[in-house]
GROMACS .gro file of C-alpha atoms in nm:
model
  359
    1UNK     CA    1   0.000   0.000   0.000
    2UNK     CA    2   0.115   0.307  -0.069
    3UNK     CA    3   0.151   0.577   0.165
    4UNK     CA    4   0.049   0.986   0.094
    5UNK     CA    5   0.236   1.318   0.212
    6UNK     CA    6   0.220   1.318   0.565
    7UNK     CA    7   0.208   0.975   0.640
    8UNK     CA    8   0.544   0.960   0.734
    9UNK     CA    9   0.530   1.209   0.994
   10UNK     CA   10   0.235   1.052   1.154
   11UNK     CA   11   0.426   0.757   1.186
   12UNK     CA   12   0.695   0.939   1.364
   13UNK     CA   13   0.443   1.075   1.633
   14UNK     CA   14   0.267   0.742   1.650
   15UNK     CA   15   0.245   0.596   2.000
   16UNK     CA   16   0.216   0.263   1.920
   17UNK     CA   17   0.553  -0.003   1.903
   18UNK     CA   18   0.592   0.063   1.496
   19UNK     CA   19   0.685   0.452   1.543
   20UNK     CA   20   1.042   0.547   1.559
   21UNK     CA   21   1.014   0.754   1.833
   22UNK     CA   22   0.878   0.482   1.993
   23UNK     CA   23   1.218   0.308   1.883
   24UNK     CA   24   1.449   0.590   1.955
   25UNK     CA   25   1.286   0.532   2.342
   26UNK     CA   26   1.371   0.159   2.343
   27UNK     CA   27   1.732   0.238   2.202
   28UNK     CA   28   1.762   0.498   2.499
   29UNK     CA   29   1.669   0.237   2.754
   30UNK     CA   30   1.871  -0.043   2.611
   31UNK     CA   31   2.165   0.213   2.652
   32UNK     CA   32   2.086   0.310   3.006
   33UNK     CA   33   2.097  -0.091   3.094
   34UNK     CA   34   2.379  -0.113   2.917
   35UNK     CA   35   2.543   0.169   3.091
   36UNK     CA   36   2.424   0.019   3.429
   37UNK     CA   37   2.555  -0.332   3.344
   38UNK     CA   38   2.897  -0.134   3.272
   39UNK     CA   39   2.949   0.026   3.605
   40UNK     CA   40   2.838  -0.269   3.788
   41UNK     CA   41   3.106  -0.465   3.595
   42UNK     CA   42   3.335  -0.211   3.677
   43UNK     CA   43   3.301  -0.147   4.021
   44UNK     CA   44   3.302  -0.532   4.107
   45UNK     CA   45   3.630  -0.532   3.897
   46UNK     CA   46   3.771  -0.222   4.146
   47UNK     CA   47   3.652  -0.435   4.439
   48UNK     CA   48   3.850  -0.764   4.263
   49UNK     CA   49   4.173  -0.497   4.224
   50UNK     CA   50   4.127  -0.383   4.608
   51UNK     CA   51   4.084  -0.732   4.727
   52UNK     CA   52   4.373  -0.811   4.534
   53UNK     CA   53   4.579  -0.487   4.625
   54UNK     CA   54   4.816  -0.546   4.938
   55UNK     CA   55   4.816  -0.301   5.228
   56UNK     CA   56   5.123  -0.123   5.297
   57UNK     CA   57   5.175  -0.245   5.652
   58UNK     CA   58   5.084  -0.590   5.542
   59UNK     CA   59   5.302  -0.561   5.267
   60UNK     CA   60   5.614  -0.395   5.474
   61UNK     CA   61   5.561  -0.739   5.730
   62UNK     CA   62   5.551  -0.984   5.464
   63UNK     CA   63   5.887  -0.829   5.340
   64UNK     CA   64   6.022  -0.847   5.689
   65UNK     CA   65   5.896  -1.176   5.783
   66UNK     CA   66   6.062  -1.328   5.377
   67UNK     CA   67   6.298  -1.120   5.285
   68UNK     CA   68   6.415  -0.984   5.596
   69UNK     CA   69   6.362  -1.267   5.821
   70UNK     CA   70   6.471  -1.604   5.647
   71UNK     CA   71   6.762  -1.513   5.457
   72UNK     CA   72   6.980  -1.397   5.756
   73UNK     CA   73   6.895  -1.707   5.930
   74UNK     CA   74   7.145  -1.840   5.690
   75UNK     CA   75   7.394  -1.608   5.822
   76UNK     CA   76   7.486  -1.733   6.194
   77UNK     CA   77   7.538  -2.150   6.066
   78UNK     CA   78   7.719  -1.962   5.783
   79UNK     CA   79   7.974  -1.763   6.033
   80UNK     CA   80   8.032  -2.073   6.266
   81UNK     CA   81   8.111  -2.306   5.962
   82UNK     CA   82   8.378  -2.073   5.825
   83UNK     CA   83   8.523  -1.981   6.156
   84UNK     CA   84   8.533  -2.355   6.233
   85UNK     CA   85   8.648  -2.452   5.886
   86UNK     CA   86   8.940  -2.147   5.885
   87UNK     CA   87   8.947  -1.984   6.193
   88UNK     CA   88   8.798  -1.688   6.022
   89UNK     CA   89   8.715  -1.425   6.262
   90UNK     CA   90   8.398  -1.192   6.277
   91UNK     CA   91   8.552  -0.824   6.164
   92UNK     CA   92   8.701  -1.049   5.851
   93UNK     CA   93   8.347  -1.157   5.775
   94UNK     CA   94   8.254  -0.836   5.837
   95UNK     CA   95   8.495  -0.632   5.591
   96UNK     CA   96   8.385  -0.875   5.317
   97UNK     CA   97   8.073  -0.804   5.348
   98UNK     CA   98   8.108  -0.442   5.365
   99UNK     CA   99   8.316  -0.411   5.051
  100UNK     CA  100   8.035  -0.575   4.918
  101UNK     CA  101   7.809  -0.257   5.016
  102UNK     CA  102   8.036  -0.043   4.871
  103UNK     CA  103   7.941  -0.185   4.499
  104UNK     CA  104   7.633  -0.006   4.565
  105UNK     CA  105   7.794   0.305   4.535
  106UNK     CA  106   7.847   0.268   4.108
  107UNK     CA  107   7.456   0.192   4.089
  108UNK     CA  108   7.413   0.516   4.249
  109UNK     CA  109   7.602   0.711   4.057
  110UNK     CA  110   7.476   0.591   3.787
  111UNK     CA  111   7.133   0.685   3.854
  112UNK     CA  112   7.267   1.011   3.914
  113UNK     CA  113   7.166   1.039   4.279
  114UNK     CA  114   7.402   1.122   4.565
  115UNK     CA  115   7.608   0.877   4.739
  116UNK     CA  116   7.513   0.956   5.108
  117UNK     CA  117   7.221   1.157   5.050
  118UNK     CA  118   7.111   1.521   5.077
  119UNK     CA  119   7.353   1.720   5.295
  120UNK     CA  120   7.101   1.753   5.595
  121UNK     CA  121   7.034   1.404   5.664
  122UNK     CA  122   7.467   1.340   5.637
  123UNK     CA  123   7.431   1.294   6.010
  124UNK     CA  124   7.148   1.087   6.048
  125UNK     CA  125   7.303   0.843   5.779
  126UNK     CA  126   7.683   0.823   5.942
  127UNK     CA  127   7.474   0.769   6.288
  128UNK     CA  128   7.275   0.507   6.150
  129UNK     CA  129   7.611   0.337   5.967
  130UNK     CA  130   7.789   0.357   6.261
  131UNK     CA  131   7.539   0.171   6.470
  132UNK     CA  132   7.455  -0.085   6.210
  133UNK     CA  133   7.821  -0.195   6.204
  134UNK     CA  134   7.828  -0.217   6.563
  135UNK     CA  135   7.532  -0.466   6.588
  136UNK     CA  136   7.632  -0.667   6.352
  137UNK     CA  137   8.054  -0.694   6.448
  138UNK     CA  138   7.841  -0.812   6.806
  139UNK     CA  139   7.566  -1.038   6.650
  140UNK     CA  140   7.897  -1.179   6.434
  141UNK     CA  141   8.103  -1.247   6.712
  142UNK     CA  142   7.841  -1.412   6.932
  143UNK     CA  143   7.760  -1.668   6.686
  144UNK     CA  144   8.130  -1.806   6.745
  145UNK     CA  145   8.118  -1.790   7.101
  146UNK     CA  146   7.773  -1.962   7.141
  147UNK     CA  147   7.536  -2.177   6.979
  148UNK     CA  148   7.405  -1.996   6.675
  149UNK     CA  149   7.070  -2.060   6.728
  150UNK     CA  150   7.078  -1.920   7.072
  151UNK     CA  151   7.250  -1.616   6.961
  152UNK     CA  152   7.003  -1.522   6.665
  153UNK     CA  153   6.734  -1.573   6.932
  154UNK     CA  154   6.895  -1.316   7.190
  155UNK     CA  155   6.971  -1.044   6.928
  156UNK     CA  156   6.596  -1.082   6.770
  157UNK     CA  157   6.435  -1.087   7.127
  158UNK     CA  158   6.655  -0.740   7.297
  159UNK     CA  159   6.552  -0.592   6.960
  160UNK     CA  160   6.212  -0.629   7.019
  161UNK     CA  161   6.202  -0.570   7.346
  162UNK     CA  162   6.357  -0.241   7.335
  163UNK     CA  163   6.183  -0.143   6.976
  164UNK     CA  164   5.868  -0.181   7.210
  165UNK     CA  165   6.010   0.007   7.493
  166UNK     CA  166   6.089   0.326   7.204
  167UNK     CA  167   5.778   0.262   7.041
  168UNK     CA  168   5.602   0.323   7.394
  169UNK     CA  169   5.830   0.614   7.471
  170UNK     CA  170   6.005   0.765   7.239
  171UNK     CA  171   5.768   0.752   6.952
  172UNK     CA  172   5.401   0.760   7.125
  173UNK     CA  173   5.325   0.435   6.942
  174UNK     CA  174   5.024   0.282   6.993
  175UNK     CA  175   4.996  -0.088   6.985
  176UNK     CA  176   4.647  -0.278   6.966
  177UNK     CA  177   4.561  -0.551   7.164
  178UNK     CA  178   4.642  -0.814   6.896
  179UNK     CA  179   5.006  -0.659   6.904
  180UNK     CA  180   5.072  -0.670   7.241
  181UNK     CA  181   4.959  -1.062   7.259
  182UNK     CA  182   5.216  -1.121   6.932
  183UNK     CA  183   5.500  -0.952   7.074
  184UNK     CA  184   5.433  -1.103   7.452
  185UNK     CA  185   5.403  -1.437   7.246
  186UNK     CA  186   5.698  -1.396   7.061
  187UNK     CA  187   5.874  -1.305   7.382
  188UNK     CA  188   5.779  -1.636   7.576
  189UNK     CA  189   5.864  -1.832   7.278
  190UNK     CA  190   6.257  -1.700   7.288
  191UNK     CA  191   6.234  -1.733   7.653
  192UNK     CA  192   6.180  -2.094   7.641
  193UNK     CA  193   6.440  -2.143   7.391
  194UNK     CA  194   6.719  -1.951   7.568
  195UNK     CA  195   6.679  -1.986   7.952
  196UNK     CA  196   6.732  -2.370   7.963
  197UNK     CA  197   7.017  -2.330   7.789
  198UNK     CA  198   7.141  -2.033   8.040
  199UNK     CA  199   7.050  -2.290   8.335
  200UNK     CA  200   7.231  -2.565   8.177
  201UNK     CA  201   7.563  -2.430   8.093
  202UNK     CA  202   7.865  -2.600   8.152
  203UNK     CA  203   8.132  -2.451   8.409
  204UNK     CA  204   8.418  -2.470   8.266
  205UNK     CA  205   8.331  -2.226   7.951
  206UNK     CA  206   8.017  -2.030   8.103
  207UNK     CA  207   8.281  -1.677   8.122
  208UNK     CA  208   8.273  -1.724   7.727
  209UNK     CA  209   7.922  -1.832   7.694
  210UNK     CA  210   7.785  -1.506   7.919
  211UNK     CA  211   7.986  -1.296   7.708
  212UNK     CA  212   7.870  -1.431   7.403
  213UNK     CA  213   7.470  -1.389   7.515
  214UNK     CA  214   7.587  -0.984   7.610
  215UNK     CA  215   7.732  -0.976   7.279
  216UNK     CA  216   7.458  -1.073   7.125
  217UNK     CA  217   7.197  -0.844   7.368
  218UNK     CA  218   7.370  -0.544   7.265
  219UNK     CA  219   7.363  -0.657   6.856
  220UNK     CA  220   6.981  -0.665   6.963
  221UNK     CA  221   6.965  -0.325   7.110
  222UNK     CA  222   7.222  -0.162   6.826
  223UNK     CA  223   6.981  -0.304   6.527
  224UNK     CA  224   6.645  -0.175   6.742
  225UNK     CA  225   6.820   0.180   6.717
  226UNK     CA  226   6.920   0.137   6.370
  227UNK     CA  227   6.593   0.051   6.267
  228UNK     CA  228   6.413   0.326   6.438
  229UNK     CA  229   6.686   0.620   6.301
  230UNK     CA  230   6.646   0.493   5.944
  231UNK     CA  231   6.247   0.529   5.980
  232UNK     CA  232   6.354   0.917   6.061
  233UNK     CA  233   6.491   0.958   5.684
  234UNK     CA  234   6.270   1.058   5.445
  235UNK     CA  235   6.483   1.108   5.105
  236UNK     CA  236   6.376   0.882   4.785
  237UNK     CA  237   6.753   0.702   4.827
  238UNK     CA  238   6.736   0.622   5.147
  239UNK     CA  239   6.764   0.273   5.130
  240UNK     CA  240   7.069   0.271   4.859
  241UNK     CA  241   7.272   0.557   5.062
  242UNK     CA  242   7.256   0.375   5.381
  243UNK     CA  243   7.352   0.060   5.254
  244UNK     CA  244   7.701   0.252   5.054
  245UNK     CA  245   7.735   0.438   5.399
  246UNK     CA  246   7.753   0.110   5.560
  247UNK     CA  247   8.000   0.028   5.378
  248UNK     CA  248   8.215   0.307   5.378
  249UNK     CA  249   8.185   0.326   5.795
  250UNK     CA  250   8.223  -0.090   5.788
  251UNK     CA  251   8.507  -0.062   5.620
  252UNK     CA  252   8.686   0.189   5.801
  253UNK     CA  253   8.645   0.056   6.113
  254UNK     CA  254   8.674  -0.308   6.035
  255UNK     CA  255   8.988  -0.275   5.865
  256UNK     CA  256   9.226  -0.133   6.146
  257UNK     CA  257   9.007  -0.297   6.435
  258UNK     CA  258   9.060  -0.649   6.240
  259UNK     CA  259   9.460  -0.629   6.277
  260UNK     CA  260   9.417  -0.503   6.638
  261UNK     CA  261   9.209  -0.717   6.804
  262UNK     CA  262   9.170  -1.061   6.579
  263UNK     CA  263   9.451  -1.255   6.359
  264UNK     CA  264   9.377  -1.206   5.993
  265UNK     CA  265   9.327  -1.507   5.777
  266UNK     CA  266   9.354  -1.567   5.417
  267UNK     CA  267   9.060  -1.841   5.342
  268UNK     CA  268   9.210  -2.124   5.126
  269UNK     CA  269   8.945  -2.417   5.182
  270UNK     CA  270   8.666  -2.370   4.900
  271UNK     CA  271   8.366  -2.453   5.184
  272UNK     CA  272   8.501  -2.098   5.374
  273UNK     CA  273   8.487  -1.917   5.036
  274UNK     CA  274   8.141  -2.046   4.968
  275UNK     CA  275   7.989  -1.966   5.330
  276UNK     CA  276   8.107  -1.614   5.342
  277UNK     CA  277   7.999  -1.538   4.995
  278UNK     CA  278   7.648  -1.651   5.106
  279UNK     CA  279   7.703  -1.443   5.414
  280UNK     CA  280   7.754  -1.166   5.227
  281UNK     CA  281   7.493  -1.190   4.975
  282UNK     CA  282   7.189  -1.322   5.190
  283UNK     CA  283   7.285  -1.027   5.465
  284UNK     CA  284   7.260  -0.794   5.188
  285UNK     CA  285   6.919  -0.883   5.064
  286UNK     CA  286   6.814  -0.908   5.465
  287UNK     CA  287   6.941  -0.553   5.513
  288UNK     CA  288   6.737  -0.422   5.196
  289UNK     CA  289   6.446  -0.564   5.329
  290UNK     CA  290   6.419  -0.476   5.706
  291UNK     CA  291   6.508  -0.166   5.607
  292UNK     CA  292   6.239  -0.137   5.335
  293UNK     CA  293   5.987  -0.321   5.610
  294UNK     CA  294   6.051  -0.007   5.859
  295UNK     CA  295   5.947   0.268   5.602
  296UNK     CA  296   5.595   0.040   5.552
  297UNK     CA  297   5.480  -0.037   5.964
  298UNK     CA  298   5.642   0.017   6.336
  299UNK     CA  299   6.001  -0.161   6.362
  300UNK     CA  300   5.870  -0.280   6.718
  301UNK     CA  301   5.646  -0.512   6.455
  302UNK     CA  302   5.936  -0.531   6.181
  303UNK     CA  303   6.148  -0.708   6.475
  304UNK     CA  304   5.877  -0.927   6.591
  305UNK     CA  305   5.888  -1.058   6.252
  306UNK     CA  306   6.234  -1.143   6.151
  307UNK     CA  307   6.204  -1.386   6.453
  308UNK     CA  308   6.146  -1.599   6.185
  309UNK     CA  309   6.547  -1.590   6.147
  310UNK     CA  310   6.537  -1.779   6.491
  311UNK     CA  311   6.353  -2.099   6.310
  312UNK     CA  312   6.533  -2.099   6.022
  313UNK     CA  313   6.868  -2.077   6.211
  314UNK     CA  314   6.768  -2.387   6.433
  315UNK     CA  315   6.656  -2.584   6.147
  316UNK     CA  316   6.996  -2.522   5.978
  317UNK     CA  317   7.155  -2.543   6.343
  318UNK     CA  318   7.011  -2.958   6.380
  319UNK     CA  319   7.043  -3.079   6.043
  320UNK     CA  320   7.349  -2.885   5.913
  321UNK     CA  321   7.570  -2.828   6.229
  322UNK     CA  322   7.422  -3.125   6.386
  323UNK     CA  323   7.392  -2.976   6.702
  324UNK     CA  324   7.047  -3.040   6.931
  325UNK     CA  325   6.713  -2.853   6.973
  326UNK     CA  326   6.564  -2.954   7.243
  327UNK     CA  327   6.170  -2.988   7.333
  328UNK     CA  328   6.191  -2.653   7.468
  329UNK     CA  329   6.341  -2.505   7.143
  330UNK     CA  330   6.086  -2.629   6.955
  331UNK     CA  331   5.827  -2.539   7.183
  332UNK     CA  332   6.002  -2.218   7.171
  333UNK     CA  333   6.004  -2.193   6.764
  334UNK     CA  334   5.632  -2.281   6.774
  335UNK     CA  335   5.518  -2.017   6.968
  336UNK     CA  336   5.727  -1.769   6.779
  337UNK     CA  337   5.543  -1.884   6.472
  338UNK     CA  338   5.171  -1.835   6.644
  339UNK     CA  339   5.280  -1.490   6.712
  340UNK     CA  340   5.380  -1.385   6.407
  341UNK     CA  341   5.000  -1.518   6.229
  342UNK     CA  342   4.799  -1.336   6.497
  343UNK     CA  343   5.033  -1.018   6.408
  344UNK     CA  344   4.959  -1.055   6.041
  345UNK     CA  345   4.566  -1.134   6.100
  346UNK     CA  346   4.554  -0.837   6.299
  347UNK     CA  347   4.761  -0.595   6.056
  348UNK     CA  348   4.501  -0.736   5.768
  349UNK     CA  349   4.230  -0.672   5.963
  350UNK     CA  350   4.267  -0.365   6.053
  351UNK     CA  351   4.368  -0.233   5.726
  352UNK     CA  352   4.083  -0.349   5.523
  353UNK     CA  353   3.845  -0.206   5.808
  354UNK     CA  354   4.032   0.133   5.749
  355UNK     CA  355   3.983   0.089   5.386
  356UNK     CA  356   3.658   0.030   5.404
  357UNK     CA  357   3.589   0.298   5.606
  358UNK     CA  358   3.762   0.571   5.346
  359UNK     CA  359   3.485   0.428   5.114
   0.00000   0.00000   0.00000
C-alpha cells in the first residue's frame, strides 16, 4: 500500500511499538541498561583490584617476615662453619661483606643520585652506619662464642624488646591488643628457647658463653636503634645511601680494628669461600628488606617478625651443624610462629576495616 504526504510524519508521532520515536525510546533504555551493566562490571572489577591490592603495613611485614627474616637465618650457621672450617674471625666476615656494600655506590652514581644523600640528613646516615656496624661486628662475634641458634634468638628478642620500649616512649606508638599478645608471644617463645640453655651451661666455659649472650643483647639493642633512626629519613635514596654508607663506615672501622684485636686469615678451603659469599649476599638482601619493612609499619612489629630468622637458624643449626634442639626449642620456635600469624591477621584486619571505612 502506498503511503500519501504526511504519512510519514504521523508515523513518527505514532504511540504505538511501529513509530520510531517509539524506537528511539527503546534504544535509549537499552543504553541506560547497558550503561548500568557497565558500572556494575566495573566497580566489582575495582573491588577484585582492592581485594587483590596489598596493604602497605601488610606488605612492609611480609617483606620483613621473607625477605628480611629467612635469609639472615642463613647467616649465623654460615659464620660458625667458616670460623670452624678457617678460623675466620667476625671483623674479617665483616669487611667482606662491607666491601660488598660499597658496589652499591656505582649503581648510584649511575642513577645520578648522591652517594650519602642530601647534605642535611649526612648525620642521620653516618649515625645510622655507625650503629649498624656495631650490631652486627656483636651479632657476628656471638655466633662463634655460642650456639648460633641461641645467639640469633637473643639479638631478635633485645631488639624487640627495646623497639617496644621506644615505640612506647620515644615515639608515642600505639599498639592494639592483637600486638601486644604477638609480641608477649613472641617473647615467651625466645624465653623458652634460651633460659634452659642459660641454666644448663657447663662450668668450665660459662665466662665465654655469658659474654657471648651480652654480645649478642647489645647486637639486639644496636639493630632496634638502627631501625628506628632509618624510619627518621625521608629522602627517595634512602635505602641505597645507607647501605654505601655502611659500607664506607664498615670498612673503616673493620679494617684497622681487624689487625688489632683478631689474627687475619687468608681463606684457602673452597667450603670458607662459599659460606662467606652466602654471608655476604643473603645479609645484603636481609638488610634491603628490614630496612624497606621499617618505612611500611612500626620496627617494634618489623622485629617481631624477623624472629622468623630464629627458626630458620635452628633448622639449619640440627640438620646442618648437627647440634640439638631440644623440646623446649621447639616449643620455643612454635610459639614464635603463632605470634607472628595473629600479628599478620591483625595488621590485615585492621587495614581493610580502614579501607573500608575511606569508602
Amino acid at each position: 500500500m502506498q503511503l500519501k504526504t504526511g504519512k510519514n510524519e504521523e508515523r513518527r508521532k505514532a504511540p504505538d511499538g511501529n513509530g520510531l520515536e517509539n524506537g528511539s525510546k527503546k534504544q535509549a533504555v537499552q543504553e541506560a541498561s547497558w550503561s548500568s551493566q557497565h558500572k556494575a562490571t566495573t566497580t566489582e572489577a575495582e573491588k577484585g583490584q582492592w581485594k587483590l591490592r596489598v596493604p602497605d603495613t601488610v606488605k612492609g611485614l611480609l617483606v620483613a617476615l621473607f625477605g628480611g627474616g629467612v635469609p639472615a637465618g642463613f647467616v649465623a650457621p654460615f659464620t660458625r662453619i667458616a670460623y670452624e672450617a678457617s678460623q675466620v674471625p667476625s671483623l674479617e666476615i665483616l669487611l667482606f661483606r662491607c666491601v660488598l656494600h660499597l658496589l652499591v655506590g656505582v649503581y648510584i652514581k649511575c642513577r645520578g643520585a648522591q652517594l650519602i644523600g642530601p647534605r642535611e640528613a649526612w648525620r642521620t646516615v653516618f649515625i645510622h652506619a655507625i650503629i649498624n656496624v656495631v650490631s652486627i661486628a656483636c651479632a657476628y662475634s656471638s655466633f662463634m662464642v655460642i650456639p648460633a641458634g641461641n645467639a640469633s634468638t637473643v639479638r631478635k628478642g633485645m631488639s624487640t624488646l627495646c623497639s617496644t620500649l621506644m615505640a612506647l616512649v620515644i615515639d608515642s606508638y600505639h599498639l592494639s591488643i592483637c600486638d601486644w599478645i604477638g609480641l608477649l608471644g613472641s617473647m615467651v617463645g625466645l624465653a623458652l628457647i634460651v633460659v634452659p640453655d642459660l641454666v644448663n651451661l657447663d662450668k668450665s666455659s660459662r665466662l665465654s658463653d655469658i659474654f657471648g649472650y651480652i654480645l649478642a643483647m647489645l647486637g639486639g639493642l644496636a639493630l632496634a636503634m638502627a631501625l628506628m633512626i632509618f624510619r627518621t629519613l625521608t629522602h627517595s635514596s634512602r635505602l641505597l645511601t645507607a647501605v654505601f654508607t655502611f659500607g664506607v663506615v664498615g670498612s673503616l672501622l673493620c679494617a684497622p680494628l681487624m689487625s688489632l684485636l683478631q689474627k687475619p686469615v687468608i681463606p684457602l678451603d673452597p667450603l670458607t669461600w662459599c659460606c662467606v659469599t652466602g654471608i655476604t649476599l643473603l645479609a645484603l638482601f636481609s638488610f634491603f628488606c628490614a630496612n624497606y619493612a621499617v618505612t611500611k609499619t612500626h620496627p617494634a612489629l618489623v622485629c617481631a617478625f624477623l624472629h622468623s630468622e630464629v627458626v630458620v637458624t635452628m633448622m639449619i643449626q640440627y640438620y646442618v651443624l648437627q647440634e640439638p634442639v631440644t623440646a623446649y626449642g621447639i616449643s620455643g620456635a612454635t610459639i614464635i610462629i603463632c605470634s607472628i600469624v595473629v600479628i599478620t591477621a591483625q595488621s590485615m584486619t585492621q587495614d581493610q576495616q580502614a579501607s573500608s571505612g575511606k569508602k
